[in-house]
Structure formats: structure tokens, C-alpha cells
Amino acid sequence: MIRVGVIGYGTMGQVHSQSYKELENAALTAVADQEPKRREQIEQELGVKAVSNADEIFQDESIDLVDICVPTYLHEEMIAKAVEAGKHIFVEKPLARSLDQGKKILALTKNYRKKVGVGHVVRFSPEYVAARESVQQGEIGRPAVVRTFRGGSQFPRGWQDWYADFELSGGVILDLVIHDIDYLRWVFGEVERVYAKSTHGRTTAHLEHAMIVLRFKNGVIAHVEGSWTNYPGQFYTTFEFSGDEGLISFDSRKTAPIVQITAKQSEDSKDVVIPENPFLVSPYTAEIADMVEAIKDDREPAVTVQDAFDTLRVALAAVESAQTGKVISL
Amino acid sequence: MVRIGFLSIAHMHAFSYGDAVNKLPNAQLVGIYDPDKERGTKGAETLKTRYYSDPVELLNKVDAVIICSENSRHREFTELAAQYGKHILCEKPIATTIEDGQAMIEACEKANVKLQIAFPCRFNTPIRRVKDMLDQGAIGNVLAIRGTNHGQMPGGWFVDRELSGGGAVMDHTVHIVDLIRWFLGKEVISVYAEADTMLYDVDIDDCGMLSMELEDGVFVTQDPSWSRPSTFPTWGDVTMEIIGTDGVISLDAFAQNFTLFSDKSNKVMHKVYTEDMDFGLIKDFVEMIEEDREPSITGFDGLQAMAVALAAYESARRKEPVKLD
Ligand SMILES: NC(=O)c1ccc[n+]([C@@H]2O[C@H](COP(=O)([O-])OP(=O)(O)OC[C@H]3O[C@@H](n4cnc5c(N)ncnc54)[C@H](O)[C@@H]3O)[C@@H](O)[C@H]2O)c1
């Protein structure tokens, strides 16, 4: 049984905690959050120990794995403490806010005797896994131009509104588009150069839209796009991979197998339309199951620190390109 | 009645333009000149008109011409028509070099004939509706636009650099750039592009990606790739996602279609029932001549769009953004 402590009970901490509860070979032991309201929630929703300080998790010798779900800019400091305490580590993406932090994490975890995994969850999303297999089986021939989109939902509101502070979150590129950057690296290999545009710094509207052009070492040209909106929109993703023998096209808005529509029940309620896309195992549970198994089997987890660092480099190059207007060669 | 002739029908748009002329009550298709006698004769048969082996003979019988030659020959036909005092509708791109494009504009000014460039997308009904929405400020200030103008590999002279002046980037950049200049009234000031040959065994770019900066800090990306496989249910697309300070407009110009699963042709097809934009283009051209007004799409518009495509090629070579004057 792998005993787990989660740090940070915000959006992702809640998702991860639920996933551990679903696993038979893991036991969620404690969750840390310094917000009293969050700790109330932890006790109510999970029935596990809620602690206010992450140090209590690091010091708890019964805990094997710490799962870091605090805001991005705090990842490095938490990883450092977890390494000092000799824990296995699972950390949300992006690996860090800056290249410096990323390098420190690389150095800290080099030759580390415990496992460290990073939550690039798209590698566990069935549609993305299936598309990768299709490409690898040569179903589109030689890949040439690829496009991805991720977004359409409202600008995220995190603890102390940290997402709105570019210095802390890195904006939509580092936080959201990085999912696709990582996925594309996984499918098409390393990136040669990056040219990016973002609305960040161009408007006071509470939104960010970014469009990135990537050129891969194998020649593939990619258009990678993401958005946080200032209106209450629906989150969706799309991808399209074209090759010399075929084309893959996906739009999450068109793949929900179930739509439930219910008439309003009273004068002041509303008609409700709920699309559903059920899977027995969510991608989040799958990534966490992989991490737990990696510890048990003494193997590397699906996404290593080096891998996440290489993705981080590309994402930060895109951020830099968007700010400077320059092409960044990697 | 506006009498119209074709100077070359090398570009397949000649057929839908010719159909439109035939449908219009105030226009008459007088004939087709084409340097290729066989193509010209066949085309004349299809469009129920006469083939002329001598362009001057045709020019003497018309008020205006439609030039659907290979891109690199637009200049010679434009200069010829201008010399005979005929108004001109020239297929896009205006030419293959800035020098040729400028010479065409000057020749028409000097001869006092009208020069219109054929950007039919400006007459697509959903696109016109989006133009109205933007004019009314429906989504606040536009911040960014993501465009695609995908297609299938056209083959023929389109993949002969001497005749086309460029591949996918030249073929498909100009439509989106023209629409964006029209929508926003802003010029492209810099362009970054990737362009390559990865999809077909051709000696010209068949795919690429552009990222452009407009005046006032608006940015635009555009995918011009010939990346629709031959099994794709339609020829390609014109799409835009327009991001504004107050909202977003998603445009798919040819979404008005149904799907045909055809055992007859072993294909799945999108049957488009969007109103015919080529008809709108020709109708506008004919009215412009009748009313003696300025063309709705000028030679300058054609030149600006082509300049972006040319700068894109330079950028792809230099691997850095290129500024436009
Ligand atoms: N994989 C995904 O799909 C995905 C989605 C969203 C966010 N994320 C990533 O997950 C991480 C967390 O994002 P989020 O949206 O859950 O953030 P959030 O703001 O919702 O939650 C962060 C939580 O951490 C707590 N916290 C802050 N500092 C702490 C500390 N020192 N000790 C203990 N608790 C502390 C806060 O009180 C808050 O409850 C970020 O790196 C983000 O990029 C990943």
C-alpha cells in the first residue's frame, strides 16, 4: 500500500485526492492546505487528516508519496522539501514557473533514489492516446501540419487569484497550452524553433488568447492555440494532424456520446442541457495509477522530470517569443 | 449590357465566373481567348460561347475582360486589355512579383480602365455577415484572428513555380489576408512563416503556417496548407476565429452543407448550399462597370495581399519575421 499526502486542496488537489481514493493500492493519508475553509472541506469530503502546513506531510514518516498541487510558482520549493524528506513525488504540470526553477528541480532530482512524476495528464486522455497510436501506425503517412486548440472556458480563478498574475502563472501558454506542447513532443519529438503571439500585454480585457507556431526537428509544422476567455464559455479541445496519406480530425464538442436535456422544474429555474462523455477511468486517475505502479514496480513514471523540463523549455520559449516578437531556436 | 470576354481560362474559376456571366441579365459572354486552342475550344463549348484564337479580335468586341490565366501571365493580359481600353477582372493573386503588380495598376490607371481583383470570399454571405457584425462592434475591439484556408493539392500549373509564383502559401494566403484587411481596415506590418514541401511529390511548397502582426497590435495566424487528402469530403475551408475584447466570433464560411455518402463515387462529400459567392463577385463587377464606380476590390488590395505572401516566403527562407512597408 502506497501512503499518500496531497499538498494544496484547490482545483487539482481535489481531483487528485479523489483519484487516490479510487485506487486499491494507494491510501490517502493527509492533505495540507493553509486555508481553514479548505481544511474543513478536506475533512468533510475525504474524511482524512487535514493539516495547515505542508511540513507536517514531509515529516510524516508513514507517507511514501507526496502529491504537489500548489500553484506553479511554489512547485520548486515543495519539491526541494520533498526530496529532503526522501519522498516519492508527483507534481502537477507545469514543472515550474521559470527555467531556473526547472534547472534546480532537475539538479535536485538527479540520481534521486525515489520516483518523481509530472502530471502531464493529456498523455492519459483516451482521444490523445488513440490519435498518437494512429500516427505511429502510419495511418496518416508522414505527418506535416498539425493543429491543436485548448480552451474556451473562463479565465481561471485560483487561490489569491494567482492565475491572473503573469509572474506567478506564466499565463495561458505556460499553464494551459503546455498540455499540447507536451503532447506534441510525445508524438512528434523535439522542437527546433518557436514563434508565438499572445494577447497578454495587448489588452486590459480579462482574457488571454495565444497562438504558437512550432517547427519540429522532424519537419512537422504546428499551430498550437489556447485561450482563457472573459465570458462564461465551454471548455473544449480540438486537434488535427495532416500527413501525406491522411488526416486526423478531432473536436471535443462533437464527441459527447450522451446529451441530457431537462425542462425547467419551476419558474425561476432553467432548462438544462448536459453533454456527457463517460469513461470508466478518468485520465487523472490513470496518471496517478501509473505513478503508484511506478513506485511499486520500481520503474520510471510516464512523465519524468527531464521530459517535463524539456516541455517547460518549449513553453517558456513561446512565452519569451510572444513577449519579444523574436523566433526562439532551441 | 456589359459584353465580357475571357483572356485565358487556365484557372478553373473561369467556369463558375462564366456561368455567372451567363446568368446575369445585364451581361453577355462574348467569347474566350486561350493560348491553348484545345482548352479554349472545350471551355467555349462548356460555357456556350465562342472560341477566339486571336485575343485582339475578342477585345474589339467586349467592354470588359476576365483574366483567368496562370498567375505569372496576369500582367501581359492586363496590359493588353488596358491597351484596348477594356475593364478588367483579374483572378487572384494579382501577379507573382511586386513589380508586375505595380505595372498592372499603372497600366490601368493610364488607360483609364477599371481593375478589380477576384477575391470571391468577400461575396460569401456568412463572411459578409461577419463583416457587418465587426462593423457594429459586436465583439468590441478585435485582438487576434486565427484563420485557415486549407485546400487540396490543385496540381497542373499551380505546382509550376514559373507559372504560379508559389505553392500553397501563395495560393491560399491572399484570401485570408484580403478578408482581414477588409474586415479591419488595417495593414499587415510583419509576417513570420514556415513553408515546406511535405505532403506531395512536387517542387513547390505544399504546406505552411503564417503568423502576422497588423497595425495597432492585432495578430493573425493563417494556415494555407494543401493538407486536405483526396478523400476529404470537400475541397477545403475558409475559417476564422475572431477574438475581441468582448467576445469571439467563429466563422466557417462553408458550413452550410449536408453530407452525401456516395456508393456511386465511393466518396463521402459535403454538398455545399451556401449562396454562390462567385456569382456575387461577377454581379458586382458588372454593376461597377454599368454604374461607373470604383471597383470594390482594387488593384492595390491585390498588391497588398500578394506582398504578404511574398514576405512569407522570404521569412520562411530567413527563419525570422519580415517587415512590410
Ligand atoms: N493537469 C491539469 O489539468 C491542471 C488543471 C488546473 C491546474 N493545474 C496545475 O495544478 C496546480 C494547482 O492549480 P489549481 O488550479 O489547483 O490551484 P488553486 O489555486 O485552485 O489551488 C491551490 C491550492 O493550494 C493551496 N496552497 C497554496 N500555498 C500552499 C502552501 N504553501 N501549503 C499548502 N497549501 C497551499 C491554496 O490554499 C489552494 O487551495 C498548478 O500548477 C496548475 O498549473 C493542472
PDB file of N, CA and C and ligand atoms in Angstrom, chain A residues 7-13 32-35 38 52 54 69-72 74-75 78 92-94 119 121 157-159 162-163 175 179 284, ligand 1:
ATOM      1  N   ILE A   7      -0.598  17.987  -1.199  1.00  0.00           N
ATOM      2  CA  ILE A   7      -0.354  19.360  -0.736  1.00  0.00           C
ATOM      3  C   ILE A   7      -1.092  20.343  -1.633  1.00  0.00           C
ATOM      4  N   GLY A   8      -2.004  21.078  -1.061  1.00  0.00           N
ATOM      5  CA  GLY A   8      -2.840  22.026  -1.796  1.00  0.00           C
ATOM      6  C   GLY A   8      -4.159  21.363  -2.159  1.00  0.00           C
ATOM      7  N   TYR A   9      -5.246  21.919  -1.633  1.00  0.00           N
ATOM      8  CA  TYR A   9      -6.556  21.321  -1.910  1.00  0.00           C
ATOM      9  C   TYR A   9      -7.413  22.303  -2.717  1.00  0.00           C
ATOM     10  N   GLY A  10      -6.851  22.774  -3.811  1.00  0.00           N
ATOM     11  CA  GLY A  10      -7.619  23.613  -4.735  1.00  0.00           C
ATOM     12  C   GLY A  10      -8.213  22.724  -5.811  1.00  0.00           C
ATOM     13  N   THR A  11      -8.363  23.279  -7.003  1.00  0.00           N
ATOM     14  CA  THR A  11      -8.973  22.537  -8.109  1.00  0.00           C
ATOM     15  C   THR A  11      -8.304  21.186  -8.307  1.00  0.00           C
ATOM     16  N   MET A  12      -6.989  21.178  -8.443  1.00  0.00           N
ATOM     17  CA  MET A  12      -6.307  19.929  -8.773  1.00  0.00           C
ATOM     18  C   MET A  12      -6.118  19.024  -7.572  1.00  0.00           C
ATOM     19  N   GLY A  13      -5.857  19.630  -6.413  1.00  0.00           N
ATOM     20  CA  GLY A  13      -5.717  18.832  -5.197  1.00  0.00           C
ATOM     21  C   GLY A  13      -6.970  17.998  -4.960  1.00  0.00           C
ATOM     22  N   ALA A  32      -2.766  18.745   2.909  1.00  0.00           N
ATOM     23  CA  ALA A  32      -2.385  20.023   3.514  1.00  0.00           C
ATOM     24  C   ALA A  32      -2.950  21.194   2.724  1.00  0.00           C
ATOM     25  N   ASP A  33      -3.472  22.157   3.450  1.00  0.00           N
ATOM     26  CA  ASP A  33      -3.850  23.430   2.832  1.00  0.00           C
ATOM     27  C   ASP A  33      -3.900  24.459   3.948  1.00  0.00           C
ATOM     28  N   GLN A  34      -3.290  25.619   3.707  1.00  0.00           N
ATOM     29  CA  GLN A  34      -3.243  26.569   4.814  1.00  0.00           C
ATOM     30  C   GLN A  34      -4.515  27.379   4.947  1.00  0.00           C
ATOM     31  N   GLU A  35      -5.467  27.207   4.033  1.00  0.00           N
ATOM     32  CA  GLU A  35      -6.741  27.917   4.152  1.00  0.00           C
ATOM     33  C   GLU A  35      -7.690  27.098   5.028  1.00  0.00           C
ATOM     34  N   ARG A  38     -10.544  25.325   3.277  1.00  0.00           N
ATOM     35  CA  ARG A  38     -10.133  24.146   2.524  1.00  0.00           C
ATOM     36  C   ARG A  38      -9.999  22.947   3.458  1.00  0.00           C
ATOM     37  N   SER A  52      -2.402  22.142   8.210  1.00  0.00           N
ATOM     38  CA  SER A  52      -2.305  23.511   7.691  1.00  0.00           C
ATOM     39  C   SER A  52      -0.951  23.763   7.051  1.00  0.00           C
ATOM     40  N   ALA A  54       2.439  22.212   5.044  1.00  0.00           N
ATOM     41  CA  ALA A  54       2.956  21.095   4.242  1.00  0.00           C
ATOM     42  C   ALA A  54       4.062  20.342   4.976  1.00  0.00           C
ATOM     43  N   CYS A  69       0.124  19.932  -5.401  1.00  0.00           N
ATOM     44  CA  CYS A  69      -0.929  20.608  -6.158  1.00  0.00           C
ATOM     45  C   CYS A  69      -1.055  22.073  -5.768  1.00  0.00           C
ATOM     46  N   VAL A  70       0.048  22.658  -5.364  1.00  0.00           N
ATOM     47  CA  VAL A  70       0.028  24.092  -5.053  1.00  0.00           C
ATOM     48  C   VAL A  70       0.276  24.862  -6.349  1.00  0.00           C
ATOM     49  N   PRO A  71       0.060  26.184  -6.317  1.00  0.00           N
ATOM     50  CA  PRO A  71       0.314  26.964  -7.537  1.00  0.00           C
ATOM     51  C   PRO A  71       1.724  26.765  -8.087  1.00  0.00           C
ATOM     52  N   THR A  72       1.839  26.923  -9.400  1.00  0.00           N
ATOM     53  CA  THR A  72       3.050  26.617 -10.145  1.00  0.00           C
ATOM     54  C   THR A  72       4.330  27.197  -9.537  1.00  0.00           C
ATOM     55  N   LEU A  74       5.202  27.678  -6.700  1.00  0.00           N
ATOM     56  CA  LEU A  74       5.635  27.054  -5.448  1.00  0.00           C
ATOM     57  C   LEU A  74       6.138  25.624  -5.637  1.00  0.00           C
ATOM     58  N   HIS A  75       6.071  25.111  -6.873  1.00  0.00           N
ATOM     59  CA  HIS A  75       6.449  23.715  -7.102  1.00  0.00           C
ATOM     60  C   HIS A  75       7.883  23.430  -6.666  1.00  0.00           C
ATOM     61  N   MET A  78       8.459  23.211  -2.936  1.00  0.00           N
ATOM     62  CA  MET A  78       7.859  21.999  -2.359  1.00  0.00           C
ATOM     63  C   MET A  78       8.660  20.754  -2.755  1.00  0.00           C
ATOM     64  N   GLU A  92       2.067  18.487 -10.138  1.00  0.00           N
ATOM     65  CA  GLU A  92       1.245  18.948 -11.259  1.00  0.00           C
ATOM     66  C   GLU A  92       2.133  19.642 -12.293  1.00  0.00           C
ATOM     67  N   LYS A  93       1.659  19.666 -13.549  1.00  0.00           N
ATOM     68  CA  LYS A  93       2.318  20.464 -14.575  1.00  0.00           C
ATOM     69  C   LYS A  93       1.941  21.920 -14.352  1.00  0.00           C
ATOM     70  N   PRO A  94       2.603  22.913 -14.873  1.00  0.00           N
ATOM     71  CA  PRO A  94       3.951  22.810 -15.413  1.00  0.00           C
ATOM     72  C   PRO A  94       4.964  22.534 -14.306  1.00  0.00           C
ATOM     73  N   GLY A 119       2.523  15.674 -13.800  1.00  0.00           N
ATOM     74  CA  GLY A 119       1.141  15.454 -14.225  1.00  0.00           C
ATOM     75  C   GLY A 119       0.758  15.991 -15.590  1.00  0.00           C
ATOM     76  N   VAL A 121      -1.270  15.239 -17.963  1.00  0.00           N
ATOM     77  CA  VAL A 121      -2.397  14.300 -17.977  1.00  0.00           C
ATOM     78  C   VAL A 121      -2.905  13.966 -19.381  1.00  0.00           C
ATOM     79  N   ARG A 157      -9.847  31.119 -11.800  1.00  0.00           N
ATOM     80  CA  ARG A 157      -9.702  31.851 -10.537  1.00  0.00           C
ATOM     81  C   ARG A 157      -9.081  30.923  -9.530  1.00  0.00           C
ATOM     82  N   GLY A 158      -7.852  31.176  -9.164  1.00  0.00           N
ATOM     83  CA  GLY A 158      -7.187  30.322  -8.189  1.00  0.00           C
ATOM     84  C   GLY A 158      -7.093  31.028  -6.857  1.00  0.00           C
ATOM     85  N   TRP A 159      -6.389  30.355  -5.974  1.00  0.00           N
ATOM     86  CA  TRP A 159      -6.125  30.883  -4.635  1.00  0.00           C
ATOM     87  C   TRP A 159      -5.413  32.239  -4.766  1.00  0.00           C
ATOM     88  N   TRP A 162      -3.973  33.806  -8.217  1.00  0.00           N
ATOM     89  CA  TRP A 162      -2.591  33.681  -8.696  1.00  0.00           C
ATOM     90  C   TRP A 162      -2.507  33.509 -10.216  1.00  0.00           C
ATOM     91  N   TYR A 163      -3.576  32.977 -10.844  1.00  0.00           N
ATOM     92  CA  TYR A 163      -3.529  32.798 -12.302  1.00  0.00           C
ATOM     93  C   TYR A 163      -3.447  34.142 -13.030  1.00  0.00           C
ATOM     94  N   ASP A 175       0.464  27.695 -18.588  1.00  0.00           N
ATOM     95  CA  ASP A 175      -0.456  26.912 -17.783  1.00  0.00           C
ATOM     96  C   ASP A 175      -1.325  25.944 -18.582  1.00  0.00           C
ATOM     97  N   HIS A 179      -0.004  21.764 -22.133  1.00  0.00           N
ATOM     98  CA  HIS A 179      -0.552  20.404 -22.286  1.00  0.00           C
ATOM     99  C   HIS A 179      -0.299  19.894 -23.712  1.00  0.00           C
ATOM    100  N   TYR A 284      -7.112  11.537 -15.083  1.00  0.00           N
ATOM    101  CA  TYR A 284      -6.414  11.905 -13.838  1.00  0.00           C
ATOM    102  C   TYR A 284      -6.158  10.674 -12.986  1.00  0.00           C
TER     103      TYR A 284
HETATM  104  N1  LIG C   1      -3.476  19.000 -15.087  1.00  0.00           N
HETATM  105  C1  LIG C   1      -4.446  19.870 -15.164  1.00  0.00           C
HETATM  106  O1  LIG C   1      -5.393  19.661 -15.933  1.00  0.00           O
HETATM  107  C2  LIG C   1      -4.401  21.111 -14.340  1.00  0.00           C
HETATM  108  C3  LIG C   1      -5.547  21.893 -14.226  1.00  0.00           C
HETATM  109  C4  LIG C   1      -5.505  23.008 -13.408  1.00  0.00           C
HETATM  110  C5  LIG C   1      -4.342  23.325 -12.745  1.00  0.00           C
HETATM  111  N2  LIG C   1      -3.227  22.571 -12.875  1.00  0.00           N
HETATM  112  C6  LIG C   1      -1.977  22.889 -12.154  1.00  0.00           C
HETATM  113  O2  LIG C   1      -2.139  22.481 -10.813  1.00  0.00           O
HETATM  114  C7  LIG C   1      -1.508  23.385  -9.918  1.00  0.00           C
HETATM  115  C8  LIG C   1      -2.544  23.899  -8.934  1.00  0.00           C
HETATM  116  O3  LIG C   1      -3.564  24.596  -9.621  1.00  0.00           O
HETATM  117  P1  LIG C   1      -5.044  24.754  -9.028  1.00  0.00           P
HETATM  118  O4  LIG C   1      -5.916  25.246 -10.106  1.00  0.00           O
HETATM  119  O5  LIG C   1      -5.440  23.549  -8.292  1.00  0.00           O
HETATM  120  O6  LIG C   1      -4.783  25.954  -7.999  1.00  0.00           O
HETATM  121  P2  LIG C   1      -5.784  26.501  -6.898  1.00  0.00           P
HETATM  122  O7  LIG C   1      -5.471  27.927  -6.716  1.00  0.00           O
HETATM  123  O8  LIG C   1      -7.180  26.096  -7.205  1.00  0.00           O
HETATM  124  O9  LIG C   1      -5.375  25.687  -5.606  1.00  0.00           O
HETATM  125  C9  LIG C   1      -4.137  25.858  -4.966  1.00  0.00           C
HETATM  126  C10 LIG C   1      -4.334  25.436  -3.503  1.00  0.00           C
HETATM  127  O10 LIG C   1      -3.074  25.416  -2.882  1.00  0.00           O
HETATM  128  C11 LIG C   1      -3.209  25.957  -1.581  1.00  0.00           C
HETATM  129  N3  LIG C   1      -1.882  26.416  -1.149  1.00  0.00           N
HETATM  130  C12 LIG C   1      -1.189  27.490  -1.580  1.00  0.00           C
HETATM  131  N4  LIG C   1       0.006  27.556  -0.971  1.00  0.00           N
HETATM  132  C13 LIG C   1       0.052  26.498  -0.121  1.00  0.00           C
HETATM  133  C14 LIG C   1       1.033  26.028   0.795  1.00  0.00           C
HETATM  134  N5  LIG C   1       2.198  26.669   0.944  1.00  0.00           N
HETATM  135  N6  LIG C   1       0.752  24.924   1.507  1.00  0.00           N
HETATM  136  C15 LIG C   1      -0.423  24.282   1.378  1.00  0.00           C
HETATM  137  N7  LIG C   1      -1.372  24.688   0.528  1.00  0.00           N
HETATM  138  C16 LIG C   1      -1.135  25.777  -0.209  1.00  0.00           C
HETATM  139  C17 LIG C   1      -4.228  27.040  -1.728  1.00  0.00           C
HETATM  140  O11 LIG C   1      -4.823  27.363  -0.490  1.00  0.00           O
HETATM  141  C18 LIG C   1      -5.201  26.403  -2.719  1.00  0.00           C
HETATM  142  O12 LIG C   1      -6.227  25.706  -2.044  1.00  0.00           O
HETATM  143  C19 LIG C   1      -0.901  24.469 -10.788  1.00  0.00           C
HETATM  144  O13 LIG C   1       0.453  24.198 -11.036  1.00  0.00           O
HETATM  145  C20 LIG C   1      -1.678  24.367 -12.081  1.00  0.00           C
HETATM  146  O14 LIG C   1      -0.927  24.782 -13.181  1.00  0.00           O
HETATM  147  C21 LIG C   1      -3.256  21.450 -13.654  1.00  0.00           C
END
